[in-house]
JSON list of C-alpha atoms in Angstrom, two decimals:
[
{"chain": "A", "resi": 1, "resn": "MET", "atom": "CA", "xyz": [-114.98, -26.05, -27.81]},
{"chain": "A", "resi": 2, "resn": "LYS", "atom": "CA", "xyz": [-112.28, -28.23, -29.58]},
{"chain": "A", "resi": 3, "resn": "ASP", "atom": "CA", "xyz": [-108.92, -28.23, -28.47]},
{"chain": "A", "resi": 4, "resn": "PRO", "atom": "CA", "xyz": [-106.36, -27.01, -30.73]},
{"chain": "A", "resi": 5, "resn": "ALA", "atom": "CA", "xyz": [-104.29, -29.49, -32.67]},
{"chain": "A", "resi": 6, "resn": "HIS", "atom": "CA", "xyz": [-100.88, -30.33, -30.99]},
{"chain": "A", "resi": 7, "resn": "ILE", "atom": "CA", "xyz": [-98.16, -30.24, -33.22]},
{"chain": "A", "resi": 8, "resn": "LEU", "atom": "CA", "xyz": [-94.37, -31.32, -32.68]},
{"chain": "A", "resi": 9, "resn": "VAL", "atom": "CA", "xyz": [-91.65, -29.64, -34.24]},
{"chain": "A", "resi": 10, "resn": "VAL", "atom": "CA", "xyz": [-88.22, -31.26, -34.47]},
{"chain": "A", "resi": 11, "resn": "ASP", "atom": "CA", "xyz": [-85.46, -29.36, -36.26]},
{"chain": "A", "resi": 12, "resn": "ASP", "atom": "CA", "xyz": [-81.85, -28.53, -35.14]},
{"chain": "A", "resi": 13, "resn": "ASP", "atom": "CA", "xyz": [-81.92, -25.05, -36.82]},
{"chain": "A", "resi": 14, "resn": "ASP", "atom": "CA", "xyz": [-82.88, -22.68, -33.75]},
{"chain": "A", "resi": 15, "resn": "ARG", "atom": "CA", "xyz": [-84.29, -19.99, -36.25]},
{"chain": "A", "resi": 16, "resn": "ILE", "atom": "CA", "xyz": [-86.41, -22.46, -38.23]},
{"chain": "A", "resi": 17, "resn": "ARG", "atom": "CA", "xyz": [-87.58, -23.84, -35.00]},
{"chain": "A", "resi": 18, "resn": "ASP", "atom": "CA", "xyz": [-88.55, -20.57, -33.45]},
{"chain": "A", "resi": 19, "resn": "LEU", "atom": "CA", "xyz": [-90.23, -19.33, -36.62]},
{"chain": "A", "resi": 20, "resn": "LEU", "atom": "CA", "xyz": [-92.33, -22.38, -36.71]},
{"chain": "A", "resi": 21, "resn": "LYS", "atom": "CA", "xyz": [-93.51, -22.27, -33.30]},
{"chain": "A", "resi": 22, "resn": "ARG", "atom": "CA", "xyz": [-94.31, -18.89, -33.49]},
{"chain": "A", "resi": 23, "resn": "PHE", "atom": "CA", "xyz": [-96.08, -19.00, -36.78]},
{"chain": "A", "resi": 24, "resn": "LEU", "atom": "CA", "xyz": [-98.07, -22.13, -35.88]},
{"chain": "A", "resi": 25, "resn": "ALA", "atom": "CA", "xyz": [-98.78, -20.85, -32.70]},
{"chain": "A", "resi": 26, "resn": "ARG", "atom": "CA", "xyz": [-100.51, -17.37, -34.29]},
{"chain": "A", "resi": 27, "resn": "GLU", "atom": "CA", "xyz": [-102.51, -19.76, -36.63]},
{"chain": "A", "resi": 28, "resn": "GLY", "atom": "CA", "xyz": [-104.18, -21.50, -33.41]},
{"chain": "A", "resi": 29, "resn": "TYR", "atom": "CA", "xyz": [-102.31, -24.46, -32.75]},
{"chain": "A", "resi": 30, "resn": "ARG", "atom": "CA", "xyz": [-100.52, -25.70, -29.90]},
{"chain": "A", "resi": 31, "resn": "VAL", "atom": "CA", "xyz": [-96.89, -26.38, -30.67]},
{"chain": "A", "resi": 32, "resn": "THR", "atom": "CA", "xyz": [-93.76, -28.32, -28.87]},
{"chain": "A", "resi": 33, "resn": "THR", "atom": "CA", "xyz": [-90.41, -28.09, -30.07]},
{"chain": "A", "resi": 34, "resn": "ALA", "atom": "CA", "xyz": [-87.57, -30.43, -29.95]},
{"chain": "A", "resi": 35, "resn": "SER", "atom": "CA", "xyz": [-83.76, -29.74, -31.33]},
{"chain": "A", "resi": 36, "resn": "ASP", "atom": "CA", "xyz": [-83.04, -33.39, -31.96]},
{"chain": "A", "resi": 37, "resn": "ALA", "atom": "CA", "xyz": [-84.65, -37.03, -32.34]},
{"chain": "A", "resi": 38, "resn": "ALA", "atom": "CA", "xyz": [-83.47, -38.02, -28.88]},
{"chain": "A", "resi": 39, "resn": "SER", "atom": "CA", "xyz": [-85.69, -35.22, -27.33]},
{"chain": "A", "resi": 40, "resn": "ALA", "atom": "CA", "xyz": [-88.24, -35.69, -29.78]},
{"chain": "A", "resi": 41, "resn": "ARG", "atom": "CA", "xyz": [-88.54, -39.33, -28.65]},
{"chain": "A", "resi": 42, "resn": "ARG", "atom": "CA", "xyz": [-88.85, -38.46, -24.99]},
{"chain": "A", "resi": 43, "resn": "MET", "atom": "CA", "xyz": [-91.73, -36.03, -25.92]},
{"chain": "A", "resi": 44, "resn": "LEU", "atom": "CA", "xyz": [-93.21, -38.66, -28.00]},
{"chain": "A", "resi": 45, "resn": "SER", "atom": "CA", "xyz": [-93.39, -41.20, -25.35]},
{"chain": "A", "resi": 46, "resn": "SER", "atom": "CA", "xyz": [-95.06, -39.02, -22.81]},
{"chain": "A", "resi": 47, "resn": "MET", "atom": "CA", "xyz": [-97.16, -36.59, -24.92]},
{"chain": "A", "resi": 48, "resn": "ALA", "atom": "CA", "xyz": [-99.85, -37.32, -27.76]},
{"chain": "A", "resi": 49, "resn": "PHE", "atom": "CA", "xyz": [-99.57, -35.14, -30.96]},
{"chain": "A", "resi": 50, "resn": "ASP", "atom": "CA", "xyz": [-101.88, -34.62, -33.88]},
{"chain": "A", "resi": 51, "resn": "LEU", "atom": "CA", "xyz": [-99.00, -34.08, -36.30]},
{"chain": "A", "resi": 52, "resn": "ALA", "atom": "CA", "xyz": [-95.27, -33.86, -36.15]},
{"chain": "A", "resi": 53, "resn": "ILE", "atom": "CA", "xyz": [-93.09, -31.99, -38.38]},
{"chain": "A", "resi": 54, "resn": "LEU", "atom": "CA", "xyz": [-89.74, -33.52, -38.78]},
{"chain": "A", "resi": 55, "resn": "ASP", "atom": "CA", "xyz": [-86.41, -32.14, -40.41]},
{"chain": "A", "resi": 56, "resn": "VAL", "atom": "CA", "xyz": [-84.63, -34.87, -42.37]},
{"chain": "A", "resi": 57, "resn": "MET", "atom": "CA", "xyz": [-81.06, -33.78, -42.39]},
{"chain": "A", "resi": 58, "resn": "MET", "atom": "CA", "xyz": [-80.15, -33.32, -38.28]},
{"chain": "A", "resi": 59, "resn": "PRO", "atom": "CA", "xyz": [-77.01, -34.34, -36.88]},
{"chain": "A", "resi": 60, "resn": "GLY", "atom": "CA", "xyz": [-77.08, -37.83, -34.85]},
{"chain": "A", "resi": 61, "resn": "GLU", "atom": "CA", "xyz": [-80.32, -39.65, -35.61]},
{"chain": "A", "resi": 62, "resn": "ASP", "atom": "CA", "xyz": [-81.86, -38.19, -38.59]},
{"chain": "A", "resi": 63, "resn": "GLY", "atom": "CA", "xyz": [-85.62, -37.55, -39.37]},
{"chain": "A", "resi": 64, "resn": "LEU", "atom": "CA", "xyz": [-86.31, -40.67, -41.48]},
{"chain": "A", "resi": 65, "resn": "SER", "atom": "CA", "xyz": [-84.68, -42.78, -38.74]},
{"chain": "A", "resi": 66, "resn": "LEU", "atom": "CA", "xyz": [-87.18, -41.04, -36.20]},
{"chain": "A", "resi": 67, "resn": "LEU", "atom": "CA", "xyz": [-90.04, -41.37, -38.52]},
{"chain": "A", "resi": 68, "resn": "ALA", "atom": "CA", "xyz": [-89.23, -45.22, -38.75]},
{"chain": "A", "resi": 69, "resn": "GLY", "atom": "CA", "xyz": [-88.85, -45.35, -34.89]},
{"chain": "A", "resi": 70, "resn": "MET", "atom": "CA", "xyz": [-92.86, -43.37, -34.56]},
{"chain": "A", "resi": 71, "resn": "ARG", "atom": "CA", "xyz": [-94.06, -46.03, -37.09]},
{"chain": "A", "resi": 72, "resn": "GLU", "atom": "CA", "xyz": [-93.11, -48.77, -34.65]},
{"chain": "A", "resi": 73, "resn": "GLY", "atom": "CA", "xyz": [-94.24, -47.18, -31.63]},
{"chain": "A", "resi": 74, "resn": "LYS", "atom": "CA", "xyz": [-97.52, -45.82, -29.56]},
{"chain": "A", "resi": 75, "resn": "GLN", "atom": "CA", "xyz": [-97.70, -42.95, -32.05]},
{"chain": "A", "resi": 76, "resn": "LYS", "atom": "CA", "xyz": [-97.50, -45.02, -35.08]},
{"chain": "A", "resi": 77, "resn": "ASP", "atom": "CA", "xyz": [-100.61, -43.41, -36.39]},
{"chain": "A", "resi": 78, "resn": "THR", "atom": "CA", "xyz": [-99.42, -39.77, -35.98]},
{"chain": "A", "resi": 79, "resn": "PRO", "atom": "CA", "xyz": [-99.17, -37.84, -39.21]},
{"chain": "A", "resi": 80, "resn": "VAL", "atom": "CA", "xyz": [-95.63, -36.78, -40.23]},
{"chain": "A", "resi": 81, "resn": "MET", "atom": "CA", "xyz": [-94.45, -34.03, -42.51]},
{"chain": "A", "resi": 82, "resn": "LEU", "atom": "CA", "xyz": [-90.88, -33.87, -43.51]},
{"chain": "A", "resi": 83, "resn": "LEU", "atom": "CA", "xyz": [-88.68, -30.98, -44.05]},
{"chain": "A", "resi": 84, "resn": "THR", "atom": "CA", "xyz": [-85.36, -31.06, -45.94]},
{"chain": "A", "resi": 85, "resn": "ALA", "atom": "CA", "xyz": [-82.96, -29.00, -47.62]},
{"chain": "A", "resi": 86, "resn": "ARG", "atom": "CA", "xyz": [-82.89, -31.55, -50.28]},
{"chain": "A", "resi": 87, "resn": "ASP", "atom": "CA", "xyz": [-85.44, -31.72, -53.02]},
{"chain": "A", "resi": 88, "resn": "GLN", "atom": "CA", "xyz": [-84.45, -34.73, -54.75]},
{"chain": "A", "resi": 89, "resn": "ALA", "atom": "CA", "xyz": [-86.87, -37.70, -56.00]},
{"chain": "A", "resi": 90, "resn": "SER", "atom": "CA", "xyz": [-84.91, -40.36, -54.02]},
{"chain": "A", "resi": 91, "resn": "ASP", "atom": "CA", "xyz": [-85.40, -38.36, -50.68]},
{"chain": "A", "resi": 92, "resn": "ARG", "atom": "CA", "xyz": [-89.02, -37.98, -51.21]},
{"chain": "A", "resi": 93, "resn": "ILE", "atom": "CA", "xyz": [-89.62, -41.36, -51.88]},
{"chain": "A", "resi": 94, "resn": "ALA", "atom": "CA", "xyz": [-87.71, -42.85, -48.90]},
{"chain": "A", "resi": 95, "resn": "GLY", "atom": "CA", "xyz": [-89.80, -40.61, -46.80]},
{"chain": "A", "resi": 96, "resn": "LEU", "atom": "CA", "xyz": [-93.28, -41.52, -48.28]},
{"chain": "A", "resi": 97, "resn": "LYS", "atom": "CA", "xyz": [-92.07, -45.16, -48.06]},
{"chain": "A", "resi": 98, "resn": "THR", "atom": "CA", "xyz": [-91.17, -44.83, -44.47]},
{"chain": "A", "resi": 99, "resn": "GLY", "atom": "CA", "xyz": [-94.50, -43.71, -43.77]},
{"chain": "A", "resi": 100, "resn": "ALA", "atom": "CA", "xyz": [-94.38, -39.80, -44.36]},
{"chain": "A", "resi": 101, "resn": "ASP", "atom": "CA", "xyz": [-97.82, -37.88, -45.33]},
{"chain": "A", "resi": 102, "resn": "ASP", "atom": "CA", "xyz": [-96.37, -34.94, -46.81]},
{"chain": "A", "resi": 103, "resn": "TYR", "atom": "CA", "xyz": [-93.03, -33.57, -48.14]},
{"chain": "A", "resi": 104, "resn": "LEU", "atom": "CA", "xyz": [-91.62, -30.00, -48.06]},
{"chain": "A", "resi": 105, "resn": "PRO", "atom": "CA", "xyz": [-88.49, -29.00, -48.99]},
{"chain": "A", "resi": 106, "resn": "LYS", "atom": "CA", "xyz": [-86.35, -25.75, -47.86]},
{"chain": "A", "resi": 107, "resn": "PRO", "atom": "CA", "xyz": [-86.71, -23.04, -48.31]},
{"chain": "A", "resi": 108, "resn": "PHE", "atom": "CA", "xyz": [-90.41, -23.02, -47.83]},
{"chain": "A", "resi": 109, "resn": "GLU", "atom": "CA", "xyz": [-93.27, -20.12, -47.28]},
{"chain": "A", "resi": 110, "resn": "PRO", "atom": "CA", "xyz": [-94.58, -20.72, -43.74]},
{"chain": "A", "resi": 111, "resn": "GLU", "atom": "CA", "xyz": [-97.91, -19.99, -45.45]},
{"chain": "A", "resi": 112, "resn": "GLU", "atom": "CA", "xyz": [-97.64, -22.89, -47.50]},
{"chain": "A", "resi": 113, "resn": "LEU", "atom": "CA", "xyz": [-96.49, -25.08, -44.58]},
{"chain": "A", "resi": 114, "resn": "ALA", "atom": "CA", "xyz": [-99.62, -24.05, -42.52]},
{"chain": "A", "resi": 115, "resn": "LEU", "atom": "CA", "xyz": [-101.93, -24.94, -45.51]},
{"chain": "A", "resi": 116, "resn": "ARG", "atom": "CA", "xyz": [-100.16, -28.34, -45.88]},
{"chain": "A", "resi": 117, "resn": "CYS", "atom": "CA", "xyz": [-100.53, -28.94, -41.87]},
{"chain": "A", "resi": 118, "resn": "ALA", "atom": "CA", "xyz": [-104.53, -28.07, -42.09]},
{"chain": "A", "resi": 119, "resn": "ALA", "atom": "CA", "xyz": [-104.80, -30.18, -45.07]},
{"chain": "A", "resi": 120, "resn": "ILE", "atom": "CA", "xyz": [-103.17, -33.14, -43.36]},
{"chain": "A", "resi": 121, "resn": "LEU", "atom": "CA", "xyz": [-105.25, -32.47, -40.15]},
{"chain": "A", "resi": 122, "resn": "ARG", "atom": "CA", "xyz": [-108.31, -32.56, -41.82]},
{"chain": "A", "resi": 123, "resn": "ARG", "atom": "CA", "xyz": [-107.59, -35.96, -43.69]},
{"chain": "A", "resi": 124, "resn": "SER", "atom": "CA", "xyz": [-106.60, -37.29, -40.31]},
{"chain": "A", "resi": 125, "resn": "GLN", "atom": "CA", "xyz": [-109.46, -36.18, -38.02]},
{"chain": "A", "resi": 126, "resn": "LYS", "atom": "CA", "xyz": [-112.28, -37.63, -39.98]},
{"chain": "A", "resi": 127, "resn": "ASP", "atom": "CA", "xyz": [-115.14, -39.07, -38.04]},
{"chain": "A", "resi": 128, "resn": "THR", "atom": "CA", "xyz": [-114.68, -42.67, -37.18]},
{"chain": "A", "resi": 129, "resn": "PRO", "atom": "CA", "xyz": [-117.10, -44.83, -39.27]},
{"chain": "A", "resi": 130, "resn": "PRO", "atom": "CA", "xyz": [-119.87, -46.40, -37.77]},
{"chain": "A", "resi": 131, "resn": "GLU", "atom": "CA", "xyz": [-119.28, -49.76, -36.18]},
{"chain": "A", "resi": 132, "resn": "GLU", "atom": "CA", "xyz": [-122.61, -51.20, -37.61]},
{"chain": "A", "resi": 133, "resn": "VAL", "atom": "CA", "xyz": [-124.66, -50.41, -40.58]},
{"chain": "A", "resi": 134, "resn": "GLU", "atom": "CA", "xyz": [-128.11, -51.03, -41.11]},
{"chain": "A", "resi": 135, "resn": "MET", "atom": "CA", "xyz": [-129.85, -51.76, -44.33]},
{"chain": "A", "resi": 136, "resn": "SER", "atom": "CA", "xyz": [-133.40, -52.99, -44.48]},
{"chain": "A", "resi": 137, "resn": "GLY", "atom": "CA", "xyz": [-133.15, -55.49, -41.46]},
{"chain": "A", "resi": 138, "resn": "LEU", "atom": "CA", "xyz": [-129.80, -56.50, -42.11]},
{"chain": "A", "resi": 139, "resn": "VAL", "atom": "CA", "xyz": [-126.88, -55.14, -39.89]},
{"chain": "A", "resi": 140, "resn": "PHE", "atom": "CA", "xyz": [-123.16, -55.13, -41.05]},
{"chain": "A", "resi": 141, "resn": "ASN", "atom": "CA", "xyz": [-120.52, -55.10, -38.68]},
{"chain": "A", "resi": 142, "resn": "ALA", "atom": "CA", "xyz": [-116.99, -54.57, -40.49]},
{"chain": "A", "resi": 143, "resn": "ALA", "atom": "CA", "xyz": [-114.93, -55.10, -37.40]},
{"chain": "A", "resi": 144, "resn": "ARG", "atom": "CA", "xyz": [-116.46, -58.71, -37.38]},
{"chain": "A", "resi": 145, "resn": "GLY", "atom": "CA", "xyz": [-117.07, -58.95, -40.95]},
{"chain": "A", "resi": 146, "resn": "GLU", "atom": "CA", "xyz": [-120.40, -60.08, -40.30]},
{"chain": "A", "resi": 147, "resn": "LEU", "atom": "CA", "xyz": [-123.52, -59.37, -42.16]},
{"chain": "A", "resi": 148, "resn": "ARG", "atom": "CA", "xyz": [-126.60, -60.67, -40.04]},
{"chain": "A", "resi": 149, "resn": "GLU", "atom": "CA", "xyz": [-130.45, -60.58, -40.30]},
{"chain": "A", "resi": 150, "resn": "GLY", "atom": "CA", "xyz": [-131.42, -60.94, -36.99]},
{"chain": "A", "resi": 151, "resn": "ASP", "atom": "CA", "xyz": [-129.57, -64.25, -35.56]},
{"chain": "A", "resi": 152, "resn": "LYS", "atom": "CA", "xyz": [-129.00, -65.42, -38.99]},
{"chain": "A", "resi": 153, "resn": "ARG", "atom": "CA", "xyz": [-125.42, -64.82, -40.67]},
{"chain": "A", "resi": 154, "resn": "ILE", "atom": "CA", "xyz": [-125.74, -64.08, -44.12]},
{"chain": "A", "resi": 155, "resn": "ARG", "atom": "CA", "xyz": [-122.44, -65.77, -46.06]},
{"chain": "A", "resi": 156, "resn": "LEU", "atom": "CA", "xyz": [-120.21, -63.45, -47.69]},
{"chain": "A", "resi": 157, "resn": "THR", "atom": "CA", "xyz": [-117.43, -64.16, -49.94]},
{"chain": "A", "resi": 158, "resn": "ASP", "atom": "CA", "xyz": [-113.94, -62.69, -49.28]},
{"chain": "A", "resi": 159, "resn": "ALA", "atom": "CA", "xyz": [-114.38, -60.27, -52.26]},
{"chain": "A", "resi": 160, "resn": "GLU", "atom": "CA", "xyz": [-118.22, -59.21, -51.23]},
{"chain": "A", "resi": 161, "resn": "LEU", "atom": "CA", "xyz": [-116.82, -58.71, -47.54]},
{"chain": "A", "resi": 162, "resn": "GLN", "atom": "CA", "xyz": [-113.93, -56.42, -48.87]},
{"chain": "A", "resi": 163, "resn": "LEU", "atom": "CA", "xyz": [-116.23, -54.41, -51.19]},
{"chain": "A", "resi": 164, "resn": "LEU", "atom": "CA", "xyz": [-118.87, -53.85, -48.39]},
{"chain": "A", "resi": 165, "resn": "THR", "atom": "CA", "xyz": [-116.09, -53.01, -46.12]},
{"chain": "A", "resi": 166, "resn": "VAL", "atom": "CA", "xyz": [-114.76, -50.25, -48.16]},
{"chain": "A", "resi": 167, "resn": "LEU", "atom": "CA", "xyz": [-118.34, -48.94, -48.98]},
{"chain": "A", "resi": 168, "resn": "ALA", "atom": "CA", "xyz": [-119.43, -48.93, -45.39]},
{"chain": "A", "resi": 169, "resn": "ALA", "atom": "CA", "xyz": [-116.53, -47.03, -43.97]},
{"chain": "A", "resi": 170, "resn": "LYS", "atom": "CA", "xyz": [-117.22, -44.18, -46.35]},
{"chain": "A", "resi": 171, "resn": "ALA", "atom": "CA", "xyz": [-121.15, -44.72, -45.86]},
{"chain": "A", "resi": 172, "resn": "GLY", "atom": "CA", "xyz": [-123.22, -41.93, -47.54]},
{"chain": "A", "resi": 173, "resn": "GLU", "atom": "CA", "xyz": [-120.13, -40.91, -49.85]},
{"chain": "A", "resi": 174, "resn": "PRO", "atom": "CA", "xyz": [-119.65, -41.92, -53.50]},
{"chain": "A", "resi": 175, "resn": "VAL", "atom": "CA", "xyz": [-116.36, -44.37, -53.82]},
{"chain": "A", "resi": 176, "resn": "ASP", "atom": "CA", "xyz": [-114.65, -44.28, -57.31]},
{"chain": "A", "resi": 177, "resn": "ARG", "atom": "CA", "xyz": [-114.99, -47.69, -59.10]},
{"chain": "A", "resi": 178, "resn": "GLU", "atom": "CA", "xyz": [-110.94, -47.40, -59.94]},
{"chain": "A", "resi": 179, "resn": "ASP", "atom": "CA", "xyz": [-110.65, -47.15, -55.94]},
{"chain": "A", "resi": 180, "resn": "LEU", "atom": "CA", "xyz": [-112.79, -49.91, -55.03]},
{"chain": "A", "resi": 181, "resn": "ALA", "atom": "CA", "xyz": [-110.69, -52.22, -57.59]},
{"chain": "A", "resi": 182, "resn": "ALA", "atom": "CA", "xyz": [-107.45, -51.03, -56.03]},
{"chain": "A", "resi": 183, "resn": "LEU", "atom": "CA", "xyz": [-108.77, -51.46, -52.35]},
{"chain": "A", "resi": 184, "resn": "THR", "atom": "CA", "xyz": [-110.16, -55.11, -52.68]},
{"chain": "A", "resi": 185, "resn": "SER", "atom": "CA", "xyz": [-109.23, -58.17, -54.44]},
{"chain": "A", "resi": 186, "resn": "ALA", "atom": "CA", "xyz": [-111.41, -57.42, -57.35]},
{"chain": "A", "resi": 187, "resn": "GLY", "atom": "CA", "xyz": [-108.28, -55.77, -59.43]},
{"chain": "A", "resi": 188, "resn": "MET", "atom": "CA", "xyz": [-110.21, -54.66, -62.51]},
{"chain": "A", "resi": 189, "resn": "GLU", "atom": "CA", "xyz": [-113.22, -52.21, -62.34]},
{"chain": "A", "resi": 190, "resn": "ARG", "atom": "CA", "xyz": [-115.10, -54.63, -64.37]},
{"chain": "A", "resi": 191, "resn": "SER", "atom": "CA", "xyz": [-114.84, -57.28, -61.64]},
{"chain": "A", "resi": 192, "resn": "VAL", "atom": "CA", "xyz": [-116.05, -54.50, -59.20]},
{"chain": "A", "resi": 193, "resn": "ASP", "atom": "CA", "xyz": [-119.39, -54.31, -61.16]},
{"chain": "A", "resi": 194, "resn": "VAL", "atom": "CA", "xyz": [-119.69, -58.27, -61.03]},
{"chain": "A", "resi": 195, "resn": "GLN", "atom": "CA", "xyz": [-119.01, -58.13, -57.36]},
{"chain": "A", "resi": 196, "resn": "VAL", "atom": "CA", "xyz": [-121.83, -55.13, -56.75]},
{"chain": "A", "resi": 197, "resn": "THR", "atom": "CA", "xyz": [-124.46, -57.41, -58.63]},
{"chain": "A", "resi": 198, "resn": "ARG", "atom": "CA", "xyz": [-123.97, -60.31, -56.39]},
{"chain": "A", "resi": 199, "resn": "LEU", "atom": "CA", "xyz": [-123.69, -58.19, -52.88]},
{"chain": "A", "resi": 200, "resn": "ARG", "atom": "CA", "xyz": [-126.95, -56.54, -54.13]},
{"chain": "A", "resi": 201, "resn": "ARG", "atom": "CA", "xyz": [-128.83, -59.91, -54.47]},
{"chain": "A", "resi": 202, "resn": "LYS", "atom": "CA", "xyz": [-127.79, -60.35, -50.76]},
{"chain": "A", "resi": 203, "resn": "ILE", "atom": "CA", "xyz": [-128.44, -56.99, -49.45]},
{"chain": "A", "resi": 204, "resn": "GLU", "atom": "CA", "xyz": [-131.26, -55.40, -51.44]},
{"chain": "A", "resi": 205, "resn": "PRO", "atom": "CA", "xyz": [-134.95, -55.87, -50.88]},
{"chain": "A", "resi": 206, "resn": "ASN", "atom": "CA", "xyz": [-135.19, -55.64, -54.77]},
{"chain": "A", "resi": 207, "resn": "PRO", "atom": "CA", "xyz": [-131.84, -56.00, -56.52]},
{"chain": "A", "resi": 208, "resn": "ARG", "atom": "CA", "xyz": [-133.24, -54.58, -59.87]},
{"chain": "A", "resi": 209, "resn": "GLU", "atom": "CA", "xyz": [-133.99, -51.16, -57.86]},
{"chain": "A", "resi": 210, "resn": "PRO", "atom": "CA", "xyz": [-131.28, -51.09, -55.62]},
{"chain": "A", "resi": 211, "resn": "ILE", "atom": "CA", "xyz": [-131.65, -48.40, -52.63]},
{"chain": "A", "resi": 212, "resn": "HIS", "atom": "CA", "xyz": [-128.38, -49.38, -50.34]},
{"chain": "A", "resi": 213, "resn": "ILE", "atom": "CA", "xyz": [-125.81, -49.88, -52.89]},
{"chain": "A", "resi": 214, "resn": "GLN", "atom": "CA", "xyz": [-126.41, -47.08, -55.22]},
{"chain": "A", "resi": 215, "resn": "THR", "atom": "CA", "xyz": [-124.60, -46.42, -58.85]},
{"chain": "A", "resi": 216, "resn": "VAL", "atom": "CA", "xyz": [-123.08, -43.00, -58.84]},
{"chain": "A", "resi": 217, "resn": "ARG", "atom": "CA", "xyz": [-123.13, -42.48, -62.50]},
{"chain": "A", "resi": 218, "resn": "GLY", "atom": "CA", "xyz": [-119.57, -41.30, -64.02]},
{"chain": "A", "resi": 219, "resn": "ILE", "atom": "CA", "xyz": [-117.87, -42.00, -60.33]},
{"chain": "A", "resi": 220, "resn": "GLY", "atom": "CA", "xyz": [-118.74, -45.45, -58.94]},
{"chain": "A", "resi": 221, "resn": "TYR", "atom": "CA", "xyz": [-121.08, -46.58, -55.96]},
{"chain": "A", "resi": 222, "resn": "ARG", "atom": "CA", "xyz": [-122.38, -45.51, -52.82]},
{"chain": "A", "resi": 223, "resn": "LEU", "atom": "CA", "xyz": [-123.73, -47.42, -49.76]},
{"chain": "A", "resi": 224, "resn": "MET", "atom": "CA", "xyz": [-126.71, -45.70, -48.20]},
{"chain": "A", "resi": 225, "resn": "PRO", "atom": "CA", "xyz": [-127.53, -47.14, -45.02]},
{"chain": "A", "resi": 226, "resn": "ASP", "atom": "CA", "xyz": [-131.30, -46.97, -43.30]}
]
């Protein structure tokens, strides 16, 4: 059985802290609380968390500063939701720029917070993509940026390597052409199509009838390994 997600709640308001601990525990989460950033930092240094919920407006060090510290420390990849009494665009933008995954203004409904927590945890706990992808005798290793056929290394341009890396990370799933353009140096959807055509010539047994880099009509492309 999978262990429950461990959530850190940091808020100087005793009532909110207690409410969140009781509500999230009833939802099946393991919950640890801290009343200020200093206590939270000590906990973050000694425990691992799957999600941190930080109040922005706290006396002393605020939630944005704590978040910035997390993004530079060993829990830099821990998802963070910010809570604040100020629902201003500038606050939201500052939080997201600092690395927050979500933002919820006070007052809030506990049910909405729980739903947002579940969504963040689903996104962060996706299976790790395979280290290597095999395609008709070829092996692509994204970590090394290598496409090989046995001992022979097949040369990829930077654009081809970027495209193949993005597709391999979501092997079996369709990837939107717009996302491919944004995540690679292609820049435009039309350029993505050109790179796909070139990449197929290096990967597909028959580039005119591709079996590995498949076109998903109306969406984009999908990499199908062996």
